[in-house]
XYZ file of C-alpha atoms in Angstrom:
703
model
C 46.810 -5.560 -19.834
C 46.787 -6.489 -16.147
C 50.331 -5.252 -15.474
C 49.123 -1.718 -16.267
C 46.265 -1.948 -13.760
C 48.255 -1.446 -10.562
C 47.079 1.296 -8.144
C 50.200 3.429 -8.633
C 49.167 4.023 -12.249
C 45.827 5.603 -11.347
C 44.687 8.890 -9.837
C 41.699 8.685 -7.528
C 38.661 9.977 -9.412
C 37.352 12.127 -6.538
C 40.681 13.860 -6.007
C 40.974 14.363 -9.757
C 37.579 16.048 -9.761
C 38.708 18.343 -6.944
C 41.751 19.210 -9.062
C 39.351 20.241 -11.831
C 37.441 22.480 -9.425
C 40.768 23.984 -8.401
C 41.405 24.824 -12.055
C 38.089 26.673 -12.120
C 39.179 28.482 -8.947
C 42.431 29.462 -10.667
C 40.347 31.116 -13.387
C 38.630 33.180 -10.680
C 42.066 34.379 -9.621
C 43.182 35.157 -13.174
C 43.140 38.925 -13.735
C 43.088 38.398 -17.497
C 39.358 37.679 -17.167
C 36.869 40.559 -16.780
C 36.070 41.207 -13.122
C 32.506 39.890 -13.096
C 33.551 36.762 -14.978
C 35.961 36.073 -12.130
C 33.025 36.381 -9.712
C 31.157 33.849 -11.806
C 34.052 31.380 -11.807
C 34.206 31.610 -8.015
C 30.450 31.015 -7.766
C 30.824 27.965 -10.019
C 33.389 26.460 -7.643
C 30.794 26.747 -4.885
C 27.936 25.122 -6.805
C 30.326 22.425 -8.045
C 31.326 21.556 -4.482
C 27.695 21.429 -3.374
C 26.845 18.811 -5.979
C 30.087 16.927 -5.323
C 29.237 16.567 -1.642
C 25.596 15.675 -2.176
C 26.445 12.919 -4.644
C 30.029 11.690 -4.522
C 30.871 12.320 -0.860
C 27.454 11.038 0.200
C 28.011 7.823 -1.746
C 31.430 7.312 -0.137
C 29.984 7.940 3.319
C 27.369 5.270 2.731
C 30.102 2.825 1.698
C 32.253 3.700 4.714
C 29.244 3.325 7.031
C 28.659 -0.178 5.648
C 32.368 -0.982 6.319
C 32.910 -1.508 2.582
C 36.589 -2.423 2.220
C 36.999 -2.839 -1.531
C 39.537 -0.374 -2.916
C 39.190 1.780 -5.997
C 41.562 1.611 -8.992
C 43.972 3.943 -7.160
C 44.077 1.578 -4.162
C 42.027 3.707 -1.757
C 39.188 2.543 0.488
C 36.064 4.665 0.888
C 37.293 5.996 4.254
C 40.730 6.837 2.875
C 39.059 8.747 0.063
C 36.881 10.645 2.546
C 39.923 11.597 4.614
C 41.785 12.867 1.537
C 38.703 14.731 0.277
C 38.210 16.432 3.651
C 41.788 17.658 3.719
C 41.657 18.910 0.141
C 38.244 20.601 0.367
C 39.116 22.414 3.589
C 42.155 23.871 1.809
C 40.028 24.702 -1.216
C 37.458 26.462 0.965
C 40.207 28.631 2.448
C 41.417 29.542 -1.037
C 37.867 30.322 -2.209
C 37.363 32.882 0.539
C 40.878 34.225 0.289
C 40.144 34.887 -3.386
C 36.876 36.567 -2.430
C 38.151 38.791 0.374
C 41.711 39.543 -0.729
C 41.315 39.723 -4.480
C 37.729 40.225 -5.639
C 36.352 42.547 -2.947
C 39.259 45.034 -3.343
C 38.867 44.863 -7.129
C 35.140 45.592 -6.778
C 35.867 48.473 -4.413
C 38.150 50.009 -7.043
C 35.059 50.173 -9.268
C 32.842 51.616 -6.480
C 31.050 48.290 -5.948
C 30.723 46.969 -2.394
C 29.138 44.038 -0.581
C 28.950 45.217 3.025
C 27.952 43.721 6.357
C 25.468 45.148 8.861
C 28.151 46.921 10.853
C 29.080 49.001 7.794
C 25.591 50.456 7.243
C 25.310 54.237 7.337
C 22.237 55.959 8.811
C 20.407 56.194 5.485
C 21.037 52.559 4.659
C 20.069 51.435 8.153
C 16.734 53.192 7.770
C 16.241 51.530 4.390
C 16.931 47.993 5.651
C 14.761 48.572 8.765
C 11.820 49.432 6.541
C 12.566 46.507 4.237
C 12.764 44.138 7.201
C 9.481 45.287 8.725
C 7.499 45.315 5.472
C 8.881 42.393 3.465
C 11.124 40.120 5.509
C 9.698 39.964 9.039
C 6.213 38.747 7.935
C 7.645 35.584 6.340
C 10.133 34.637 9.089
C 9.395 31.745 11.439
C 11.740 31.647 14.445
C 11.893 28.170 15.987
C 13.024 27.640 19.556
C 14.188 24.203 20.739
C 13.158 22.845 24.136
C 11.464 19.793 25.655
C 8.197 20.517 23.849
C 9.713 21.750 20.590
C 12.124 19.282 18.980
C 15.007 20.300 16.763
C 13.441 21.198 13.378
C 14.276 19.725 9.987
C 17.004 21.841 8.415
C 16.485 21.814 4.663
C 19.222 20.988 2.207
C 21.312 23.956 0.947
C 19.037 26.529 2.614
C 20.581 29.302 4.721
C 19.654 29.452 8.401
C 20.582 31.604 11.377
C 21.007 29.920 14.741
C 21.046 31.782 18.037
C 21.410 31.365 21.780
C 18.621 33.280 23.517
C 18.235 33.861 27.256
C 15.778 35.480 29.672
C 16.616 36.695 33.170
C 18.458 33.926 35.051
C 17.248 31.039 32.909
C 19.590 28.814 30.934
C 20.165 29.965 27.353
C 18.017 28.192 24.774
C 18.791 27.320 21.171
C 16.723 28.832 18.371
C 16.970 28.871 14.614
C 15.324 30.749 11.775
C 15.401 29.908 8.088
C 16.406 32.681 5.719
C 13.356 32.807 3.422
C 14.010 31.877 -0.191
C 11.247 34.245 -1.266
C 13.464 37.181 -0.242
C 16.284 38.136 -2.659
C 19.655 37.063 -1.258
C 21.432 40.154 -2.597
C 19.843 43.527 -1.876
C 20.939 46.808 -3.433
C 21.212 49.644 -0.912
C 20.684 53.353 -1.512
C 24.014 55.075 -2.026
C 25.370 58.292 -3.405
C 28.375 59.346 -5.465
C 27.692 56.712 -8.145
C 28.467 53.882 -5.763
C 26.870 50.427 -5.966
C 26.384 48.964 -2.514
C 24.826 45.619 -1.671
C 24.026 43.646 1.457
C 22.993 40.023 1.952
C 19.544 39.239 3.331
C 20.933 37.191 6.234
C 22.854 40.254 7.406
C 19.581 42.195 7.623
C 17.889 39.396 9.554
C 20.777 39.173 12.017
C 20.667 42.953 12.460
C 17.046 42.756 13.604
C 17.126 39.388 15.365
C 15.885 40.914 18.668
C 12.614 41.677 16.867
C 12.083 37.909 16.471
C 12.599 37.141 20.167
C 10.953 39.961 22.104
C 11.791 39.797 25.793
C 14.876 37.649 25.223
C 18.513 38.579 24.999
C 20.426 37.225 22.011
C 23.746 36.049 23.377
C 25.135 34.812 20.087
C 24.095 34.086 16.492
C 25.610 32.668 13.315
C 24.630 31.789 9.750
C 24.834 28.126 8.731
C 23.583 25.641 6.161
C 23.769 21.893 5.605
C 24.332 19.545 2.676
C 22.280 16.357 2.630
C 22.711 13.036 0.853
C 21.180 13.261 -2.650
C 22.457 9.823 -3.662
C 19.314 7.921 -2.682
C 18.771 4.766 -4.771
C 15.539 4.348 -6.719
C 13.804 0.998 -6.243
C 12.824 0.234 -9.842
C 11.989 -3.403 -9.153
C 9.344 -2.853 -6.462
C 8.038 0.482 -7.716
C 4.866 -0.126 -9.755
C 5.104 3.350 -11.267
C 8.570 4.817 -11.866
C 7.201 8.357 -11.899
C 5.632 7.962 -8.442
C 8.723 6.184 -7.132
C 10.942 9.106 -8.172
C 8.545 11.622 -6.623
C 8.916 9.739 -3.321
C 12.691 9.763 -3.810
C 12.691 13.571 -4.112
C 10.905 13.877 -0.764
C 13.421 11.534 0.884
C 16.290 13.833 -0.120
C 15.052 16.620 2.134
C 15.248 14.261 5.127
C 18.392 12.338 4.255
C 21.542 12.403 6.357
C 23.658 15.534 6.758
C 27.061 15.177 5.135
C 28.411 18.722 5.438
C 27.864 21.682 7.752
C 28.997 25.190 6.830
C 28.932 27.880 9.495
C 30.345 31.370 9.864
C 33.902 31.212 11.158
C 32.953 33.357 14.168
C 30.366 30.880 15.444
C 30.674 30.216 19.184
C 31.758 26.863 20.518
C 28.395 26.398 22.274
C 26.360 26.961 19.124
C 28.609 24.720 17.071
C 28.396 21.897 19.617
C 24.594 22.027 19.527
C 24.551 21.887 15.725
C 27.108 19.102 15.693
C 25.076 17.013 18.140
C 21.641 17.610 16.623
C 22.760 17.165 13.028
C 24.861 14.099 13.923
C 27.918 15.272 12.041
C 31.630 14.724 12.623
C 34.283 17.377 13.131
C 35.871 16.653 9.739
C 32.591 17.573 7.994
C 32.310 21.002 9.607
C 33.526 23.927 7.506
C 34.041 27.282 9.196
C 33.506 29.921 6.539
C 35.474 33.209 6.765
C 32.909 35.129 4.744
C 29.358 34.767 3.415
C 28.115 31.195 3.698
C 27.246 29.897 0.205
C 29.491 31.762 -2.216
C 27.034 31.153 -5.080
C 25.371 34.471 -4.179
C 27.956 35.954 -6.552
C 25.762 34.694 -9.405
C 23.161 37.210 -8.198
C 25.722 40.002 -8.293
C 26.767 38.900 -11.780
C 23.135 39.177 -12.926
C 22.686 42.750 -11.648
C 22.143 45.310 -14.370
C 24.612 47.992 -15.261
C 27.847 46.023 -15.121
C 28.227 44.827 -18.719
C 31.636 46.519 -19.016
C 32.967 44.051 -16.427
C 31.877 41.002 -18.447
C 32.899 39.248 -21.631
C 31.879 41.029 -24.793
C 28.530 39.565 -25.883
C 28.680 36.838 -28.488
C 25.689 35.901 -30.612
C 25.628 32.344 -31.910
C 25.463 32.232 -35.705
C 23.007 30.336 -37.846
C 24.476 27.586 -39.967
C 25.280 29.125 -43.402
C 22.984 26.667 -45.173
C 20.034 27.436 -42.897
C 19.980 31.209 -43.266
C 17.002 32.771 -44.934
C 13.814 31.131 -46.176
C 15.186 27.671 -46.889
C 13.487 24.340 -46.298
C 15.451 22.475 -43.630
C 14.585 19.072 -45.098
C 15.798 20.107 -48.546
C 19.096 21.217 -47.006
C 19.582 17.957 -45.105
C 18.976 16.008 -48.322
C 21.714 18.098 -49.978
C 24.215 16.751 -47.463
C 24.978 16.382 -43.761
C 25.120 19.519 -41.607
C 27.596 19.811 -38.728
C 27.002 22.078 -35.727
C 29.520 23.293 -33.169
C 27.584 24.960 -30.354
C 27.500 27.657 -29.030
C 29.376 29.074 -32.010
C 26.655 27.646 -34.261
C 23.185 28.516 -33.024
C 21.100 25.850 -31.293
C 18.062 27.504 -32.915
C 18.667 25.270 -35.946
C 17.962 22.182 -33.833
C 14.859 23.793 -32.327
C 13.809 24.690 -35.876
C 13.998 21.033 -36.947
C 11.379 20.082 -34.348
C 9.246 23.198 -34.908
C 9.184 22.772 -38.676
C 8.444 19.072 -38.257
C 5.491 19.906 -36.016
C 3.912 22.053 -38.762
C 4.979 20.084 -41.864
C 2.062 18.128 -43.357
C 4.486 15.545 -44.730
C 5.977 14.682 -41.338
C 4.393 11.522 -39.947
C 6.292 10.978 -36.677
C 8.827 12.563 -34.345
C 10.860 10.539 -31.870
C 13.262 12.093 -29.370
C 15.253 11.380 -26.208
C 15.292 14.103 -23.539
C 17.643 14.103 -20.549
C 17.875 17.712 -19.336
C 15.725 20.465 -20.814
C 15.149 24.088 -19.835
C 12.295 25.403 -17.721
C 10.566 26.917 -20.765
C 11.703 24.447 -23.389
C 10.837 25.385 -27.001
C 11.628 21.773 -27.938
C 8.853 20.447 -25.704
C 6.464 23.169 -26.876
C 7.106 22.018 -30.451
C 6.580 18.349 -29.549
C 3.254 19.212 -27.916
C 2.265 21.176 -31.026
C 3.203 18.198 -33.207
C 0.964 15.880 -31.178
C -1.891 18.394 -31.401
C -1.397 18.393 -35.174
C -1.985 14.649 -35.244
C 1.589 13.459 -35.629
C 2.847 10.424 -33.771
C 5.206 11.750 -31.109
C 7.343 9.453 -28.965
C 9.526 10.917 -26.232
C 11.868 9.138 -23.872
C 11.949 11.488 -20.877
C 14.720 10.293 -18.558
C 13.248 10.693 -15.079
C 16.466 9.520 -13.417
C 18.502 12.570 -14.542
C 19.822 13.673 -11.139
C 18.587 17.098 -9.916
C 16.307 17.354 -12.978
C 13.841 14.696 -11.826
C 11.180 17.156 -10.681
C 11.423 19.245 -13.839
C 11.260 16.129 -16.036
C 8.218 14.783 -14.185
C 6.342 18.030 -14.944
C 7.287 17.871 -18.618
C 6.428 14.170 -18.900
C 2.904 14.824 -17.636
C 2.414 17.757 -20.013
C 3.590 15.683 -22.973
C 1.267 12.821 -22.037
C -1.640 15.219 -21.643
C -0.997 16.504 -25.184
C -1.159 12.975 -26.576
C 2.529 12.129 -26.832
C 3.720 8.614 -26.094
C 6.119 9.087 -23.180
C 8.657 6.488 -22.076
C 10.154 7.084 -18.610
C 13.474 5.371 -19.302
C 14.732 1.814 -19.121
C 14.878 -0.239 -15.948
C 18.351 -0.217 -14.435
C 19.759 2.145 -17.067
C 19.812 5.876 -17.695
C 19.156 6.913 -21.268
C 21.794 9.575 -21.880
C 21.678 9.477 -25.699
C 20.950 12.644 -27.679
C 18.938 11.684 -30.743
C 15.928 12.912 -32.714
C 14.271 11.031 -35.560
C 11.777 12.689 -37.899
C 9.864 10.365 -40.244
C 8.706 12.244 -43.345
C 6.943 11.346 -46.599
C 9.037 12.829 -49.401
C 8.274 12.746 -53.132
C 10.436 9.643 -53.530
C 9.134 7.798 -50.459
C 9.484 7.671 -46.670
C 12.724 9.158 -45.343
C 14.170 9.468 -41.857
C 15.842 12.733 -40.830
C 18.079 12.352 -37.808
C 19.800 14.699 -35.368
C 22.592 13.248 -33.244
C 24.456 15.278 -30.654
C 26.881 15.295 -27.762
C 24.791 17.573 -25.541
C 21.311 17.922 -24.113
C 18.318 19.399 -25.910
C 18.515 22.412 -23.642
C 18.221 25.801 -25.307
C 19.620 27.590 -22.214
C 22.796 25.576 -21.599
C 23.401 25.531 -25.371
C 24.563 29.143 -24.956
C 27.484 28.210 -22.687
C 28.145 24.478 -23.206
C 30.304 23.492 -26.166
C 28.760 20.579 -28.055
C 28.640 19.086 -31.526
C 25.883 17.519 -33.548
C 24.880 16.532 -37.056
C 21.708 16.580 -39.127
C 21.607 13.769 -41.652
C 19.241 11.663 -43.713
C 21.748 8.927 -44.547
C 19.731 5.753 -44.997
C 21.763 3.479 -42.740
C 21.850 6.021 -39.882
C 18.083 6.463 -40.292
C 17.547 2.706 -40.107
C 19.705 2.555 -36.967
C 17.706 5.431 -35.457
C 14.480 3.551 -36.089
C 15.928 0.410 -34.512
C 17.152 2.441 -31.542
C 13.721 3.860 -30.743
C 12.106 0.447 -31.231
C 14.591 -0.897 -28.687
C 13.588 1.830 -26.217
C 9.840 1.424 -26.646
C 9.679 -2.364 -26.898
C 11.798 -5.474 -26.646
C 13.297 -5.262 -30.127
C 17.066 -5.377 -29.635
C 18.947 -5.466 -32.966
C 21.653 -8.061 -33.549
C 23.951 -5.402 -34.978
C 24.061 -1.769 -35.917
C 24.945 -0.388 -39.330
C 26.472 2.944 -38.306
C 25.597 3.878 -34.728
C 27.533 2.413 -31.800
C 25.293 2.022 -28.772
C 26.028 1.457 -25.073
C 25.824 -0.470 -22.840
C 26.492 -3.515 -25.048
C 28.387 -2.392 -28.140
C 30.212 0.862 -27.317
C 32.885 -0.545 -25.004
C 33.702 -3.350 -27.425
C 34.030 -0.975 -30.395
C 36.173 1.498 -28.440
C 38.555 -1.210 -27.272
C 38.771 -2.632 -30.807
C 39.741 0.762 -32.255
C 42.459 1.274 -29.627
C 43.715 -2.262 -30.247
C 43.864 -1.496 -33.977
C 46.100 1.529 -33.344
C 48.344 -0.659 -31.152
C 48.644 -3.236 -33.966
C 49.487 -0.510 -36.497
C 52.175 0.921 -34.197
C 53.679 -2.528 -33.656
C 53.868 -2.916 -37.444
C 55.776 0.356 -37.743
C 52.843 2.333 -39.116
C 51.812 5.780 -37.934
C 49.334 5.370 -35.090
C 47.470 8.167 -33.373
C 44.466 8.725 -31.093
C 42.947 12.089 -30.222
C 40.067 11.963 -27.772
C 38.100 14.825 -26.243
C 35.683 14.186 -23.394
C 34.473 15.398 -20.016
C 36.028 12.604 -17.969
C 38.302 9.572 -18.301
C 37.598 7.173 -15.439
C 37.262 3.650 -16.813
C 40.240 1.537 -15.564
C 40.198 -0.880 -18.510
C 40.235 1.867 -21.140
C 42.976 3.639 -19.158
C 45.097 0.464 -19.035
C 44.579 -0.016 -22.778
C 45.783 3.553 -23.409
C 48.901 2.821 -21.314
C 49.511 -0.259 -23.423
C 49.024 1.784 -26.606
C 51.503 4.385 -25.375
C 54.115 1.693 -24.699
C 53.512 0.341 -28.209
C 54.285 3.759 -29.694
C 50.787 5.129 -30.349
C 50.741 8.931 -30.068
C 47.795 9.820 -27.833
C 46.455 13.300 -27.140
C 43.599 13.658 -24.675
C 41.515 16.785 -24.076
C 39.713 16.096 -20.802
C 37.914 18.889 -19.011
C 37.251 17.188 -15.688
C 38.234 13.880 -14.126
C 41.251 12.050 -15.521
C 42.526 8.993 -13.645
C 45.368 8.509 -16.149
C 48.864 9.744 -15.326
C 50.364 11.386 -18.407
C 54.022 11.560 -19.427
C 55.326 8.871 -17.061
C 58.421 7.110 -18.490
C 57.798 3.460 -19.298
C 54.061 3.943 -18.900
C 52.629 6.951 -20.685
C 55.421 8.972 -22.281
C 53.418 9.028 -25.537
C 50.289 10.394 -23.851
C 49.550 14.094 -23.455
C 46.604 15.313 -21.383
C 45.188 18.822 -21.324
C 42.177 20.358 -19.610
C 40.542 23.430 -21.156
C 38.735 25.766 -18.745
C 37.354 29.090 -19.878
C 34.338 31.092 -20.971
C 32.365 28.018 -22.026
C 31.961 24.614 -20.407
C 33.744 22.119 -22.637
C 31.169 19.354 -23.117
C 31.878 17.936 -26.592
C 32.910 14.299 -26.925
C 35.033 13.568 -30.021
C 37.010 10.386 -30.743
C 39.537 10.389 -33.605
C 41.493 7.295 -34.655
C 44.155 7.596 -37.383
C 43.492 4.019 -38.586
C 46.513 3.773 -40.898
C 45.507 6.953 -42.704
C 41.859 5.951 -43.181
C 40.809 8.374 -40.493
C 37.759 7.597 -38.382
C 36.032 10.358 -36.429
C 33.148 9.903 -34.028
C 31.121 12.145 -31.751
C 29.262 10.734 -28.773
C 27.029 11.349 -25.799
C 29.387 9.182 -23.735
C 32.619 9.771 -21.835
C 35.076 6.968 -21.115
C 33.534 6.185 -17.732
C 32.150 2.929 -16.356
C 28.697 4.456 -15.985
C 28.611 5.571 -19.647
C 29.971 2.328 -21.049
C 28.212 -0.124 -18.716
C 25.099 1.444 -17.178
C 23.742 3.986 -19.644
C 22.128 3.980 -23.048
C 24.559 6.065 -25.095
C 25.224 6.675 -28.779
C 28.509 7.212 -30.588
C 27.996 8.270 -34.200
C 30.419 8.559 -37.131
C 31.229 11.731 -39.044
C 31.126 10.263 -42.553
C 31.203 13.323 -44.821
C 34.898 13.895 -45.617
C 34.693 17.697 -45.454
C 32.908 17.595 -42.110
C 35.452 15.073 -40.864
C 38.227 17.558 -41.696
C 36.271 20.257 -39.875
C 36.010 18.183 -36.682
C 39.714 17.284 -36.823
C 40.398 21.005 -37.301
C 38.537 21.756 -34.079
C 40.712 19.226 -32.262
C 43.863 20.754 -33.787
C 42.940 24.241 -32.554
C 42.239 22.961 -29.054
C 45.528 21.088 -28.997
C 47.280 24.326 -29.946
C 45.451 26.377 -27.277
C 47.829 27.899 -24.717
C 45.564 30.422 -22.973
C 42.830 28.245 -21.512
C 44.730 24.947 -21.311
C 46.181 23.210 -18.268
C 48.713 20.497 -19.091
C 48.857 17.392 -16.895
C 52.071 15.553 -16.069
C 51.910 12.604 -13.677
C 48.732 13.969 -12.099
C 49.851 17.589 -11.695
C 48.249 20.341 -13.789
C 49.993 23.528 -14.892
C 48.982 26.299 -17.273
C 50.353 25.839 -20.807
C 53.755 27.405 -21.416
C 53.459 30.627 -23.447
C 57.169 31.197 -23.915
C 58.061 31.453 -27.584
C 54.482 30.791 -28.671
C 51.799 32.996 -30.144
C 48.811 33.294 -27.799
C 45.816 31.192 -28.794
C 42.516 31.062 -26.908
C 40.516 28.354 -28.690
C 37.171 29.778 -27.586
C 38.013 33.242 -28.868
C 39.235 31.610 -32.083
C 35.965 29.735 -32.669
C 33.865 32.820 -31.899
C 35.848 34.900 -34.395
C 35.660 32.101 -36.948
C 31.855 31.963 -36.641
C 31.476 35.752 -36.910
C 33.873 35.989 -39.866
C 32.038 33.205 -41.709
C 28.692 34.930 -41.139
C 30.108 38.242 -42.346
C 31.580 36.677 -45.488
C 28.300 34.909 -46.213
C 26.381 38.163 -45.815
C 28.774 40.055 -48.084
C 28.541 37.293 -50.688
C 24.747 37.490 -50.710
C 24.864 41.281 -51.020
C 27.163 40.986 -54.052
C 24.869 38.419 -55.648
C 21.827 40.647 -55.066
C 23.476 43.830 -56.365
C 21.733 45.465 -59.341
C 23.947 45.352 -62.439
C 22.708 47.200 -65.589
C 22.334 44.916 -68.608
C 24.814 45.648 -71.350
C 23.551 46.519 -74.823
C 23.709 43.384 -76.970
C 26.333 43.492 -79.671
C 24.942 43.896 -83.153
């Protein structure tokens, strides 16, 4: 395998991620999408970059600062990666704002929608913003001057600020800054006539009335700016007596961590920029001059404004699973056979229903669940609390180390504990990323375990726009594995082997490598050999090298990878039997599916894990088999449709991504296909029930 693991065979993971964000940016430029959906895609590129800098770039900067010389799989040092990232993100920033100003703003104007600056205000609008400033904005502003008695203030992460040079008479100009208050809406609708929709950003209003903040001073110059800070602060699990308190301290550290990126309006003066550069201790390569509104994510606010539904995708309502429609008992249905869910086409309400019904069912004895990211008003947690109040034993592993959800998870953990739930905060040194629920119920024929396994979080909000899969089952061996899994989390009971589930960090890598090796052996024996794998990211060097080896042995490999892919596809002598596609569209592709042909005895798995080192080595993950033959065909059918997609797919060849070739092919958007499939199935089911319920007069019996 080692001969495949040379740097030339690998794409740097950070640059691959930036390529993914560029694909999202291409969707913002695609006029085939409704106008407001293009705004949303552009906003997503902004929020993606924010997180990328706070985590990945911050981590690389820490390595470079420590003079860490070890190279990644692609042969790049931390500093080389930072240099390449800087070059690529500066170009991406230019394209973001070119898309905004040259494409989206003119398209909005054609529909009488405008986002204006303060210089474009008419008299009526100026009067409106003056009143708004005096009554609602001015009272919450705190201008902060910097001099010998007033040190440079802490500039919060991701928060907009306005800096200024202020002077009085013949005195030297002083630096001042004011934070744009988060309590004030960023996007403000202005009065306008002739059916026009006009908006202005709050920082524009503050800049317009800056003299009001510094009476007696002249404002020589001003500019909007914001900073990104290092969010990759390690948690000391060994010394921390209480993980919950340790993480709370970690959250406070983030606000004071080092600055890794400065964004400022492109028109900022040299003097102001030099002051910011010096005080924030930031290098030239980490300064981004923005030719437009700083923080492009404000477009999410515009997207959420009422009255623009005609510029968005047609609404789609997730459909209930056919077997769970009407007044049916969910446990009876699970005993009839496994249920497969493909979200958001299948409603996530069925999974919420499992926990809600369990909370109220007198025969349910215990509920056990892992939670990684949940919504702010989670019906799952409300049901777990209700279950505990009803006297059921409720055990919840609430992963406190889920980045950017730590604060939310701390709040939920305390509420669950207060209700009487047994809450586990996670395992030392590992993140628990598994998606599993176990319900222990006393049935007429004895105790039975009902299990949900999924590829995505128990989050009722993201379930509307993340694609994921899951099953409900009461298969005995999966239930026994589920029980063993939760015992492992809550105690020191680590099973010697698993009957059906494949669990990381110990067993998942080994099983994955064995299944790839099996396909290689079959190919070498002249048998048909095939692997289809769908995931968020492929990063692990060993798995990548094994796929190269499989390709050279003749295994046909098709990979559907939304984000990072370090593998170079279609390279002669290396990967000519590997095809890689990335699907970017209306929904965030989040499902993990692994299909191995296995000499015709097809094996299909879904998982919470990608093929990344962190998933295979440092997280508690679950890969679970699809054992029902009809459901197995259904999952393979989903893969087949995605492999045939030519509207939302980007095809990779030797690291370069291009939109799928439409020439000579019928157009197929896999997301549109699955939505139509779900609606058609629901319609057919409804019509069938109506026929069955139709009144038919009884015929006269024959004499």
